[in-house]
């Protein structure tokens, strides 16, 4: 485990290539550069996401045929499935960023991890809500004690725990470090929770898309789903960058560059 | 591992156990809470014997989870208040080993008495011997996980206001696998089905928690103490 010996500056001069890589990384991971980078990139991501969303929604809600069994109700998967995927993906991003912040003491890792949590919780809530809306006509109830539903609900609780811990610790660095430990422990726990809940009960339909083998879904239904998934991913990235920018400004509010930035904006 | 580290670990364990013994009154509180919680259910469900006997193992498990959560703030709070926690973190011995002893002390003072009491209560309620044995063995194998994860959460929230509620929020979702396997064992036992699978899974979870959480707890403490 990382022993806290403070930030030791290692001289990086093995060969030109690695030192160049390190320089690039450090430059990218420094808050002012990341802030500028995020400001340029996020409008583009929002634009791409909007394009993918409009394509996916038209394809999914208008062009795709109705399901032979579920009728038009199946169309909720265009929101439900991407948000369920993103709910888990965001947790992984949060834990990885937290680990980067904790182990290598990269400040941007802390910031990104903190920015992930509310987004992930929103995706989880959206997946649960849409699943519940779909469950009413399909299963006849809003809620079933099924494995994947329950695991998703527990994921929401894990996000709530992370958010509660963040708001309880006032110092941002300390909150980020404690949060990183919690998120990493959560990542170890998620498969255990998943399989224990699966064992406990199951009713959810099997996964429609798997990495291996042919998916059991019609191509005209699949394409909008992929578009929506990419749209959700880019939306996630865009919102993450916006949130990270806010976090950077709050983290670094007493530094010279932030003061300079704010005075320039005021002068305008 | 050096002899000095083992001596230090023993000292930490003995110190915590001694402190728990000197405050026997406080040690009783979770037991009383546990008993009240278990007795609330018959009052809420109604006095139908069969329903109660089916639900009893699950009620006991939930009550154990809640009672153990209530005692978690004490794991580090007192040491943090008098400054000895900083000394613990600064000591040359592996912190993971020392926090493992804290978890062991929590289990011995917080969980072990609960298990005895749970056995007594279930016997009073007339649980069959086979089910009772499955319930108690499940609790014995599963409760170390509760202590270990609880110690980790306690380290994460050390020195924070309103710790107990926050602790419950952090620990209870992570307690779910243990709850599922533990109650499933008791339910299967009531049906006369073998319960080895659940016992192996609970032991597996215990071993996993035993190997991984001390490192995470040590990291959490360092993160909190700065």
Coordinates of C-alpha atoms in Angstrom, one line a residue:
Chain A
X1 CA 0.0 0.0 0.0
X2 CA 1.2 3.5 -0.6
X3 CA 3.1 4.8 2.4
X4 CA 2.5 8.5 2.9
X5 CA 6.0 9.9 2.6
X6 CA 4.8 13.2 1.1
X7 CA 5.2 14.1 -2.6
X8 CA 8.7 13.0 -3.6
X9 CA 9.8 14.5 -6.9
X10 CA 11.5 11.8 -8.9
X11 CA 14.0 12.9 -11.5
X12 CA 12.8 11.6 -14.8
X13 CA 15.8 11.4 -17.2
X14 CA 16.1 7.8 -18.4
X15 CA 15.6 8.6 -22.1
X16 CA 14.1 11.3 -24.2
X17 CA 11.0 9.4 -25.1
X18 CA 9.8 8.6 -21.6
X19 CA 10.7 12.1 -20.3
X20 CA 8.7 13.6 -23.1
X21 CA 5.7 11.3 -22.2
X22 CA 5.9 12.3 -18.6
X23 CA 6.1 15.9 -19.5
X24 CA 3.0 15.6 -21.7
X25 CA 1.1 13.8 -18.9
X26 CA 2.1 16.2 -16.2
X27 CA 1.1 19.1 -18.4
X28 CA -2.2 17.5 -19.2
X29 CA -2.9 16.6 -15.6
X30 CA -2.1 20.1 -14.3
X31 CA -5.3 21.9 -13.4
X32 CA -4.8 25.1 -15.5
X33 CA -4.1 23.0 -18.6
X34 CA -6.9 20.6 -18.0
X35 CA -9.3 23.6 -17.4
X36 CA -8.4 25.1 -20.7
X37 CA -8.6 21.7 -22.5
X38 CA -12.0 21.0 -21.0
X39 CA -13.3 24.4 -22.0
X40 CA -12.4 23.8 -25.6
X41 CA -13.5 20.2 -25.8
X42 CA -16.8 20.1 -23.9
X43 CA -18.9 22.2 -26.4
X44 CA -17.7 19.8 -29.2
X45 CA -18.7 16.8 -27.1
X46 CA -22.1 18.3 -26.4
X47 CA -22.6 18.8 -30.1
X48 CA -21.6 15.3 -31.0
X49 CA -23.8 13.9 -28.3
X50 CA -26.8 16.0 -29.6
X51 CA -26.2 14.6 -33.1
X52 CA -26.0 11.0 -31.9
X53 CA -29.1 11.5 -29.7
X54 CA -31.2 12.9 -32.5
X55 CA -30.1 10.1 -34.8
X56 CA -30.6 7.5 -32.2
X57 CA -34.0 8.8 -31.1
X58 CA -35.4 9.1 -34.6
X59 CA -34.0 5.6 -35.4
X60 CA -35.3 4.1 -32.2
X61 CA -38.6 5.8 -31.8
X62 CA -39.7 6.2 -35.5
X63 CA -37.8 4.0 -37.9
X64 CA -37.2 0.8 -35.8
X65 CA -40.1 -1.7 -36.0
X66 CA -42.2 -2.6 -33.0
X67 CA -41.1 -5.7 -31.1
X68 CA -43.1 -8.8 -31.9
X69 CA -43.8 -9.5 -28.3
X70 CA -43.4 -6.2 -26.4
X71 CA -44.9 -3.9 -29.0
X72 CA -43.8 -0.3 -28.7
X73 CA -42.9 -0.6 -25.0
X74 CA -39.5 -2.0 -25.9
X75 CA -38.5 1.4 -27.2
X76 CA -37.6 2.5 -23.6
X77 CA -34.4 0.4 -24.0
X78 CA -33.0 3.3 -26.0
X79 CA -32.8 5.2 -22.7
X80 CA -32.7 2.4 -20.2
X81 CA -29.9 0.2 -21.5
X82 CA -27.4 3.1 -22.1
X83 CA -28.1 4.6 -18.7
X84 CA -27.7 1.2 -17.0
X85 CA -24.3 0.7 -18.8
X86 CA -23.2 4.2 -18.0
X87 CA -24.1 3.8 -14.4
X88 CA -21.5 1.0 -14.0
X89 CA -19.0 2.6 -16.4
X90 CA -19.1 5.8 -14.4
X91 CA -18.4 3.9 -11.2
X92 CA -15.3 2.4 -12.9
X93 CA -14.1 5.8 -14.1
X94 CA -14.7 7.2 -10.6
X95 CA -12.7 4.4 -8.9
X96 CA -9.9 4.5 -11.5
X97 CA -9.6 8.3 -11.3
X98 CA -9.7 8.0 -7.5
X99 CA -6.9 5.4 -7.6
X100 CA -4.8 7.7 -9.8
X101 CA -5.3 10.5 -7.3
X102 CA -4.6 8.3 -4.3
X103 CA -1.5 6.4 -5.6
X104 CA 0.3 8.9 -7.7
X105 CA -1.1 12.0 -6.0
X106 CA -2.3 13.5 -9.2
X107 CA -4.7 16.2 -8.3
X108 CA -6.8 15.8 -11.5
X109 CA -7.5 12.2 -10.5
X110 CA -9.2 13.5 -7.3
X111 CA -11.1 16.1 -9.2
X112 CA -12.4 13.8 -11.9
X113 CA -13.4 11.2 -9.3
X114 CA -15.4 13.8 -7.3
X115 CA -17.0 15.0 -10.5
X116 CA -18.1 11.5 -11.5
X117 CA -20.2 10.7 -8.5
X118 CA -23.3 12.8 -9.1
X119 CA -23.4 11.9 -12.8
X120 CA -23.2 8.2 -12.0
X121 CA -25.9 8.5 -9.4
X122 CA -28.1 10.2 -11.9
X123 CA -27.6 7.5 -14.5
X124 CA -28.3 4.9 -11.9
X125 CA -31.5 6.6 -10.9
X126 CA -32.5 7.0 -14.6
X127 CA -31.9 3.3 -15.2
X128 CA -34.0 2.4 -12.2
X129 CA -36.8 4.7 -13.2
X130 CA -37.0 3.7 -16.8
X131 CA -36.8 0.0 -15.8
X132 CA -39.6 0.5 -13.4
X133 CA -41.7 2.3 -16.1
X134 CA -41.1 -0.6 -18.5
X135 CA -41.8 -3.2 -15.8
X136 CA -45.3 -1.9 -15.2
X137 CA -46.8 -3.0 -18.6
X138 CA -44.4 -5.9 -19.1
X139 CA -44.2 -7.6 -15.8
X140 CA -47.3 -6.1 -14.3
X141 CA -45.5 -4.3 -11.4
X142 CA -43.3 -1.3 -10.9
X143 CA -40.8 -3.3 -9.0
X144 CA -39.7 -6.9 -8.9
X145 CA -37.1 -8.3 -6.6
X146 CA -34.9 -9.4 -9.4
X147 CA -31.2 -9.7 -9.4
X148 CA -30.2 -7.0 -11.8
X149 CA -32.7 -4.5 -10.4
X150 CA -31.5 -5.1 -6.9
X151 CA -27.8 -4.9 -7.9
X152 CA -28.6 -1.6 -9.6
X153 CA -30.4 -0.3 -6.5
X154 CA -27.3 -1.3 -4.4
X155 CA -25.1 0.6 -6.8
X156 CA -27.3 3.6 -6.1
X157 CA -26.7 3.1 -2.4
X158 CA -22.9 2.9 -3.0
X159 CA -23.1 6.2 -4.9
X160 CA -25.1 7.8 -2.1
X161 CA -22.5 6.6 0.4
X162 CA -19.7 8.2 -1.6
X163 CA -21.7 11.4 -1.9
X164 CA -22.5 11.4 1.8
X165 CA -18.8 10.9 2.7
X166 CA -17.8 13.7 0.3
X167 CA -20.2 16.2 1.9
X168 CA -19.2 15.1 5.4
X169 CA -15.4 15.9 5.0
X170 CA -14.9 19.6 4.5
X171 CA -11.3 19.6 3.2
X172 CA -11.5 18.7 -0.5
X173 CA -8.2 16.8 -0.8
X174 CA -9.0 14.7 2.3
X175 CA -12.5 14.1 1.0
X176 CA -11.1 13.0 -2.3
X177 CA -8.6 10.6 -0.7
X178 CA -11.2 9.0 1.6
X179 CA -13.6 8.8 -1.4
X180 CA -11.0 7.1 -3.5
X181 CA -10.5 4.3 -0.9
X182 CA -14.3 3.9 -0.7
X183 CA -14.7 3.7 -4.5
X184 CA -11.9 1.1 -4.8
X185 CA -13.4 -1.0 -2.1
X186 CA -16.7 -0.6 -3.9
X187 CA -15.2 -1.9 -7.1
X188 CA -14.0 -5.1 -5.3
X189 CA -17.5 -5.4 -3.8
X190 CA -19.6 -4.9 -6.9
X191 CA -19.0 -8.3 -8.5
X192 CA -19.5 -10.0 -5.1
X193 CA -22.8 -8.1 -4.6
X194 CA -23.7 -8.9 -8.2
X195 CA -23.3 -12.6 -8.0
X196 CA -24.8 -12.9 -4.5
X197 CA -27.9 -11.1 -5.6
X198 CA -28.0 -13.1 -8.8
X199 CA -27.9 -16.3 -6.7
X200 CA -30.6 -14.8 -4.5
X201 CA -33.2 -14.5 -7.2
X202 CA -33.5 -14.0 -10.9
X203 CA -36.3 -12.9 -13.3
X204 CA -34.7 -10.3 -15.5
X205 CA -34.4 -11.2 -19.1
X206 CA -30.9 -12.4 -20.2
X207 CA -28.5 -9.9 -21.7
X208 CA -29.4 -9.1 -25.2
X209 CA -26.0 -7.9 -26.2
X210 CA -22.9 -9.8 -25.5
X211 CA -19.4 -9.1 -26.7
X212 CA -19.0 -12.6 -28.1
X213 CA -21.6 -14.2 -30.5
X214 CA -24.3 -12.7 -32.5
X215 CA -26.7 -10.4 -30.6
X216 CA -30.3 -11.5 -30.4
X217 CA -31.6 -8.2 -31.8
X218 CA -32.7 -7.0 -35.2
X219 CA -30.1 -4.7 -36.9
X220 CA -32.6 -1.8 -37.3
X221 CA -33.2 -2.0 -33.6
X222 CA -29.6 -2.4 -32.7
X223 CA -28.2 0.6 -34.7
X224 CA -30.2 3.2 -32.8
X225 CA -29.2 1.5 -29.5
X226 CA -25.5 1.9 -30.4
X227 CA -26.0 5.5 -31.4
X228 CA -27.8 6.2 -28.1
X229 CA -25.0 4.5 -26.2
X230 CA -22.4 6.6 -27.9
X231 CA -24.6 9.6 -27.4
X232 CA -24.8 8.8 -23.7
X233 CA -21.0 8.3 -23.5
X234 CA -20.2 11.6 -25.1
X235 CA -22.8 13.3 -22.9
X236 CA -21.2 11.8 -19.9
X237 CA -17.8 13.0 -21.1
X238 CA -19.1 16.5 -21.7
X239 CA -20.9 16.8 -18.4
X240 CA -17.9 15.3 -16.6
X241 CA -15.6 18.0 -18.2
X242 CA -18.0 20.8 -17.1
X243 CA -18.2 19.4 -13.6
X244 CA -14.4 18.9 -13.5
X245 CA -14.0 22.6 -14.5
X246 CA -16.2 23.7 -11.6
X247 CA -14.3 21.4 -9.2
X248 CA -10.9 22.8 -10.5
X249 CA -12.0 26.4 -9.9
X250 CA -13.2 25.5 -6.4
X251 CA -10.1 23.4 -5.6
X252 CA -7.7 26.1 -6.9
X253 CA -9.7 29.2 -5.9
X254 CA -6.7 30.7 -4.0
X255 CA -4.2 30.3 -6.8
X256 CA -2.9 33.0 -9.0
X257 CA -4.1 31.6 -12.3
X258 CA -7.7 31.3 -11.1
X259 CA -7.7 34.8 -9.8
X260 CA -6.3 36.0 -13.0
X261 CA -8.9 34.1 -14.9
X262 CA -11.8 35.5 -12.9
X263 CA -10.4 39.1 -13.0
X264 CA -10.1 38.9 -16.8
X265 CA -13.7 37.8 -17.1
X266 CA -14.8 40.6 -14.8
X267 CA -12.9 43.1 -16.8
X268 CA -14.7 42.0 -19.9
Chain B
X1 CA 7.2 -10.2 10.3
X2 CA 9.3 -9.2 13.2
X3 CA 8.7 -10.1 16.8
X4 CA 8.3 -6.5 17.7
X5 CA 5.4 -6.1 15.2
X6 CA 3.7 -9.2 16.8
X7 CA 4.2 -7.7 20.3
X8 CA 2.8 -4.4 19.1
X9 CA -0.2 -6.1 17.6
X10 CA -0.9 -8.1 20.8
X11 CA -0.6 -4.9 22.8
X12 CA -3.2 -3.1 20.5
X13 CA -5.6 -6.0 20.9
X14 CA -5.2 -6.3 24.6
X15 CA -5.6 -2.6 25.1
X16 CA -8.9 -2.5 23.2
X17 CA -10.2 -5.6 25.0
X18 CA -9.3 -4.1 28.3
X19 CA -11.0 -0.8 27.5
X20 CA -14.1 -2.7 26.4
X21 CA -14.1 -4.7 29.6
X22 CA -13.7 -1.6 31.8
X23 CA -16.8 -0.1 30.2
X24 CA -19.0 -3.1 30.6
X25 CA -22.1 -0.9 30.7
X26 CA -21.5 0.4 27.2
X27 CA -20.7 -3.2 26.1
X28 CA -24.3 -4.1 27.1
X29 CA -26.0 -1.4 25.1
X30 CA -25.8 -3.1 21.7
X31 CA -27.0 -6.4 23.3
X32 CA -30.0 -4.6 24.7
X33 CA -30.6 -2.9 21.4
X34 CA -30.4 -6.3 19.6
X35 CA -32.9 -7.8 22.0
X36 CA -35.4 -5.0 21.7
X37 CA -35.1 -5.0 17.8
X38 CA -35.8 -8.8 17.7
X39 CA -38.7 -8.4 20.1
X40 CA -40.2 -5.6 18.0
X41 CA -40.9 -8.0 15.2
X42 CA -43.4 -10.3 17.0
X43 CA -45.2 -7.2 18.1
X44 CA -45.3 -5.8 14.6
X45 CA -46.1 -9.1 12.8
X46 CA -48.6 -10.5 15.3
X47 CA -48.3 -13.5 17.6
X48 CA -48.7 -16.2 14.9
X49 CA -46.1 -18.8 15.8
X50 CA -45.5 -20.2 12.3
X51 CA -44.8 -16.9 10.6
X52 CA -42.4 -15.9 13.4
X53 CA -40.5 -19.1 13.2
X54 CA -40.0 -18.8 9.4
X55 CA -38.9 -15.1 9.8
X56 CA -36.8 -15.5 12.9
X57 CA -33.4 -16.2 11.3
X58 CA -33.8 -13.3 8.9
X59 CA -34.9 -11.0 11.8
X60 CA -31.9 -12.1 13.8
X61 CA -29.5 -11.4 10.9
X62 CA -30.9 -7.9 10.3
X63 CA -30.7 -7.1 14.0
X64 CA -27.1 -8.3 14.1
X65 CA -26.2 -6.1 11.2
X66 CA -27.8 -3.1 12.8
X67 CA -26.4 -3.7 16.3
X68 CA -22.9 -4.1 14.9
X69 CA -23.2 -0.9 12.9
X70 CA -24.1 1.0 16.1
X71 CA -20.8 -0.1 17.8
X72 CA -18.6 0.9 14.8
X73 CA -17.8 4.5 15.7
X74 CA -16.1 3.3 18.9
X75 CA -13.4 1.5 16.9
X76 CA -11.4 4.6 16.2
X77 CA -13.3 7.5 17.7
X78 CA -11.8 7.2 21.3
X79 CA -8.3 6.7 20.0
X80 CA -8.7 9.7 17.6
X81 CA -10.0 11.9 20.5
X82 CA -7.1 11.2 22.8
X83 CA -4.5 11.3 20.0
X84 CA -3.3 7.7 20.3
X85 CA -4.5 7.0 16.8
X86 CA -1.8 9.4 15.4
X87 CA 0.8 7.4 17.4
X88 CA -0.6 4.2 16.0
X89 CA -0.3 5.6 12.4
X90 CA 3.3 6.8 13.1
X91 CA 4.5 3.6 14.6
X92 CA 7.1 1.7 12.7
X93 CA 5.0 -1.5 12.6
X94 CA 2.7 -2.3 9.6
X95 CA -0.5 -0.3 10.1
X96 CA -2.5 -3.0 8.4
X97 CA -1.6 -5.5 11.1
X98 CA -2.5 -3.0 13.9
X99 CA -5.9 -2.2 12.3
X100 CA -6.5 -5.9 11.9
X101 CA -6.2 -6.2 15.7
X102 CA -8.7 -3.3 16.1
X103 CA -11.1 -5.3 13.9
X104 CA -10.4 -8.4 16.0
X105 CA -11.1 -6.5 19.2
X106 CA -14.4 -5.2 17.7
X107 CA -15.4 -8.7 16.8
X108 CA -14.5 -10.1 20.2
X109 CA -16.2 -7.4 22.1
X110 CA -19.1 -6.5 19.8
X111 CA -19.9 -9.6 17.7
X112 CA -19.1 -12.6 19.9
X113 CA -21.6 -11.6 22.8
X114 CA -24.2 -10.9 20.1
X115 CA -23.8 -14.5 18.7
X116 CA -24.3 -16.0 22.2
X117 CA -27.4 -13.8 22.8
X118 CA -28.8 -14.7 19.3
X119 CA -28.4 -18.4 20.1
X120 CA -30.2 -17.9 23.4
X121 CA -33.0 -15.8 21.9
X122 CA -33.6 -18.3 19.1
X123 CA -33.7 -21.2 21.5
X124 CA -36.3 -19.3 23.6
X125 CA -38.4 -18.7 20.4
X126 CA -38.3 -22.4 19.8
X127 CA -36.1 -22.6 16.6
X128 CA -35.3 -26.2 15.6
X129 CA -31.9 -27.4 16.4
X130 CA -30.7 -27.9 12.8
X131 CA -31.8 -24.4 11.8
X132 CA -30.4 -22.9 14.9
X133 CA -27.0 -24.5 14.2
X134 CA -27.0 -23.3 10.6
X135 CA -28.0 -19.8 11.8
X136 CA -25.2 -19.7 14.4
X137 CA -22.5 -21.2 12.1
X138 CA -23.5 -18.7 9.4
X139 CA -23.2 -15.8 11.9
X140 CA -19.9 -17.1 13.2
X141 CA -18.5 -17.3 9.6
X142 CA -20.1 -14.1 8.4
X143 CA -19.6 -11.7 11.3
X144 CA -15.9 -11.3 10.8
X145 CA -16.7 -9.7 7.4
X146 CA -19.0 -7.3 9.2
X147 CA -16.3 -6.3 11.7
X148 CA -13.7 -6.0 9.0
X149 CA -15.7 -3.9 6.6
X150 CA -17.1 -1.9 9.5
X151 CA -13.6 -1.1 10.7
X152 CA -12.7 0.1 7.2
X153 CA -15.8 2.4 7.2
X154 CA -15.0 3.5 10.7
X155 CA -11.5 4.5 9.5
X156 CA -13.0 6.5 6.6
X157 CA -15.3 8.5 8.9
X158 CA -13.0 9.0 11.8
X159 CA -13.3 12.4 13.3
X160 CA -16.5 13.4 11.4
X161 CA -19.7 14.7 12.9
X162 CA -22.8 12.5 12.7
X163 CA -20.6 9.4 12.2
X164 CA -23.1 6.7 13.0
X165 CA -25.6 7.5 10.3
X166 CA -22.9 8.0 7.8
X167 CA -21.3 4.7 8.8
X168 CA -24.6 2.9 8.4
X169 CA -25.0 4.4 4.9
X170 CA -21.5 3.2 4.0
X171 CA -21.5 -0.3 5.5
X172 CA -25.0 -1.6 5.1
X173 CA -24.9 -1.9 1.2
X174 CA -21.6 -3.8 1.6
X175 CA -23.1 -6.1 4.2
X176 CA -25.7 -7.4 1.6
X177 CA -23.8 -10.4 0.3
X178 CA -23.2 -11.7 3.9
X179 CA -26.9 -11.1 4.7
X180 CA -28.0 -13.0 1.6
X181 CA -25.8 -16.1 2.2
X182 CA -26.4 -16.1 5.9
X183 CA -30.2 -16.0 5.7
X184 CA -30.2 -18.4 2.7
X185 CA -28.4 -20.9 4.9
X186 CA -30.9 -20.6 7.6
X187 CA -33.8 -20.8 5.2
X188 CA -32.4 -23.9 3.5
X189 CA -31.8 -25.5 6.9
X190 CA -35.4 -25.0 7.8
X191 CA -36.4 -26.9 4.7
X192 CA -33.9 -29.7 5.6
X193 CA -31.6 -28.9 2.6
X194 CA -27.8 -29.1 3.1
X195 CA -26.2 -25.7 3.8
X196 CA -22.5 -26.4 3.0
X197 CA -22.5 -24.2 -0.1
X198 CA -23.5 -21.1 1.9
X199 CA -21.0 -21.9 4.6
X200 CA -18.2 -22.2 2.1
X201 CA -19.3 -18.9 0.5
X202 CA -19.4 -17.2 3.8
X203 CA -16.0 -18.5 4.7
X204 CA -14.7 -17.4 1.4
X205 CA -16.0 -13.9 2.0
X206 CA -14.4 -13.9 5.4
X207 CA -11.0 -14.9 4.0
X208 CA -11.3 -12.3 1.3
X209 CA -12.2 -9.6 3.8
X210 CA -9.4 -10.7 6.1
X211 CA -6.8 -10.4 3.4
X212 CA -7.9 -7.2 1.7
X213 CA -9.6 -4.9 4.2
X214 CA -6.7 -4.4 6.6
X215 CA -4.7 -2.7 3.7
X216 CA -7.7 -0.6 2.7
X217 CA -8.3 0.3 6.3
X218 CA -4.7 1.4 6.7
X219 CA -4.9 3.5 3.5
X220 CA -8.2 5.0 4.7
X221 CA -6.6 5.9 8.1
X222 CA -3.6 7.6 6.4
X223 CA -6.0 9.4 4.0
X224 CA -8.0 10.7 7.0
X225 CA -5.1 11.6 9.2
X226 CA -3.3 13.2 6.4

